[in-house]
Amino acid sequence: MNRDELKKAAAEKAVEQVESGMVVGLGTGSTAAFVIARVGELVAQGTKIIAIPTSERTAQMSRELGIQLGSLAEYPRIDLAIDGADEVERSTLNLIKGLGGALLREKIVAAASKRFVVVVDSEKLVDHLGHHTGVPVEVAQFGWQATAAAIEDIGGRPQLRLREDHAFVTDGGNYILDCRFDVIKDSAELERKLNMTVGVVDNGLFVGRTSQVIVASDTGITVLENDRNPRG
Ligand code: 5RP
């Protein structure tokens, strides 16, 4: 199977958990797009859900498929959120997210969800976070250079994310600094340190939030459960 077929397989497995009457958080990215497509099919067949989108992109795709959208103002508690990830640490199911630029809304939706299910192909599994990718850090536009300098002080190498020669701007109107760290030994501590840095809005380390990871590989689907997650 090619990578898209693997993403689709993981996405469709996760959507088996969607039931009529649920409030469902919908993630952002190419894997999440397969989730949204499958949810669209269920809705067309009569399943009734309210979806909370994690980005304008996801909201638009959902509308096009006739999926009813709600907001966290109306539905502050979400039954199930399904999203992709950039890296999944095998031993903890902690994540790096945000290469698609939606990390802030994704983290808010994950935090509001009773159950947070992550869908990936097997190339996203790593022994230690930061193996392939830096940590995306969403920062206020004002004084971002000072925020970047403060991130250097805690061991990061920040780079302003660009899109076509301009700074990439998130749905929340912020910039993203992609920050490489030599080794991320303690992701909980790094998540905390980054979020204590003035100017940081949030960062792409998702620590202790994952309920389950559905991994698709050429040998089939593997479901990794987080037994330590109190949300189940
Ligand atoms: C967007 C994200 C995505 O979930 C992550 O980037 C994975 O994307 P893809 O499924 O396209 O590889 O965090 O902010």
Short mmCIF file of N, CA and C and ligand atoms in Angstrom, two decimals, residues 3 7 27-33 57 83-86 96-104 106 119-121 124 161 206, ligand 1:
data_model
loop_
_atom_site.label_atom_id
_atom_site.label_comp_id
_atom_site.label_asym_id
_atom_site.label_seq_id
_atom_site.Cartn_x
_atom_site.Cartn_y
_atom_site.Cartn_z
N ARG A 3 1.48 5.41 0.89
CA ARG A 3 1.27 6.12 2.16
C ARG A 3 -0.16 6.63 2.32
N LYS A 7 -2.81 5.87 5.32
CA LYS A 7 -3.50 6.93 6.09
C LYS A 7 -5.01 6.70 6.06
N GLY A 27 -9.78 16.63 13.16
CA GLY A 27 -8.43 17.15 13.06
C GLY A 27 -8.13 17.78 11.72
N THR A 28 -6.85 18.10 11.54
CA THR A 28 -6.39 18.80 10.35
C THR A 28 -5.21 18.04 9.75
N GLY A 29 -5.13 18.07 8.40
CA GLY A 29 -3.99 17.43 7.73
C GLY A 29 -4.45 16.39 6.75
N SER A 30 -3.49 15.75 6.09
CA SER A 30 -3.84 14.82 5.02
C SER A 30 -4.47 13.53 5.58
N THR A 31 -4.06 13.09 6.76
CA THR A 31 -4.68 11.89 7.35
C THR A 31 -6.07 12.23 7.88
N ALA A 32 -6.17 13.38 8.54
CA ALA A 32 -7.48 13.81 9.04
C ALA A 32 -8.47 14.01 7.89
N ALA A 33 -7.97 14.37 6.72
CA ALA A 33 -8.89 14.55 5.58
C ALA A 33 -9.60 13.23 5.24
N ARG A 57 -9.64 25.04 7.24
CA ARG A 57 -9.57 24.03 6.17
C ARG A 57 -10.53 22.87 6.44
N ASP A 83 -7.55 12.78 15.10
CA ASP A 83 -6.61 13.70 14.45
C ASP A 83 -5.36 12.92 14.03
N GLY A 84 -4.59 13.52 13.14
CA GLY A 84 -3.30 12.95 12.75
C GLY A 84 -2.21 13.44 13.70
N ALA A 85 -0.97 13.09 13.38
CA ALA A 85 0.17 13.58 14.17
C ALA A 85 1.41 13.52 13.29
N ASP A 86 2.42 14.27 13.67
CA ASP A 86 3.68 14.24 12.91
C ASP A 86 4.64 13.20 13.46
N ILE A 96 4.21 14.86 18.59
CA ILE A 96 4.47 16.19 18.03
C ILE A 96 3.43 16.41 16.96
N LYS A 97 2.76 17.57 17.04
CA LYS A 97 1.77 17.95 16.04
C LYS A 97 2.05 19.39 15.60
N GLY A 98 1.46 19.74 14.47
CA GLY A 98 1.51 21.15 14.07
C GLY A 98 2.25 21.45 12.79
N LEU A 99 2.76 20.41 12.09
CA LEU A 99 3.38 20.72 10.80
C LEU A 99 2.35 21.30 9.84
N GLY A 100 1.08 20.97 10.08
CA GLY A 100 0.01 21.56 9.27
C GLY A 100 -0.46 22.91 9.78
N GLY A 101 0.11 23.36 10.88
CA GLY A 101 -0.15 24.73 11.35
C GLY A 101 -1.39 24.91 12.20
N ALA A 102 -2.03 23.80 12.63
CA ALA A 102 -3.30 23.94 13.36
C ALA A 102 -3.17 23.53 14.82
N LEU A 103 -1.94 23.53 15.34
CA LEU A 103 -1.72 22.91 16.65
C LEU A 103 -2.53 23.52 17.78
N LEU A 104 -2.77 24.82 17.75
CA LEU A 104 -3.47 25.45 18.89
C LEU A 104 -4.90 24.94 18.98
N GLU A 106 -6.07 22.35 17.55
CA GLU A 106 -6.03 20.89 17.75
C GLU A 106 -5.84 20.55 19.23
N VAL A 119 -4.48 9.03 14.36
CA VAL A 119 -4.36 8.12 13.22
C VAL A 119 -3.08 8.44 12.44
N VAL A 120 -2.25 7.42 12.24
CA VAL A 120 -0.97 7.63 11.55
C VAL A 120 -0.60 6.40 10.71
N ASP A 121 0.32 6.63 9.79
CA ASP A 121 0.98 5.47 9.18
C ASP A 121 2.25 5.19 9.98
N LYS A 124 5.37 7.36 11.20
CA LYS A 124 5.31 8.44 12.20
C LYS A 124 5.72 7.94 13.60
N ARG A 161 8.46 29.92 10.46
CA ARG A 161 7.86 29.17 9.34
C ARG A 161 7.42 30.15 8.25
N PHE A 206 2.20 17.23 22.52
CA PHE A 206 0.94 16.78 23.12
C PHE A 206 1.31 15.66 24.09
C1 5RP B 1 -1.70 19.78 11.70
C2 5RP B 1 -1.26 18.52 12.34
C3 5RP B 1 -1.42 17.27 11.57
O1 5RP B 1 -2.20 16.38 12.29
C4 5RP B 1 -0.08 16.68 11.33
O2 5RP B 1 0.72 17.66 10.70
C5 5RP B 1 -0.16 15.42 10.47
O3 5RP B 1 -0.51 15.76 9.17
P1 5RP B 1 -0.57 14.69 8.01
O4 5RP B 1 -1.66 13.75 8.35
O5 5RP B 1 -0.84 15.52 6.77
O6 5RP B 1 0.78 14.02 7.95
O7 5RP B 1 -0.81 18.48 13.46
O8 5RP B 1 -1.47 20.89 12.53
#
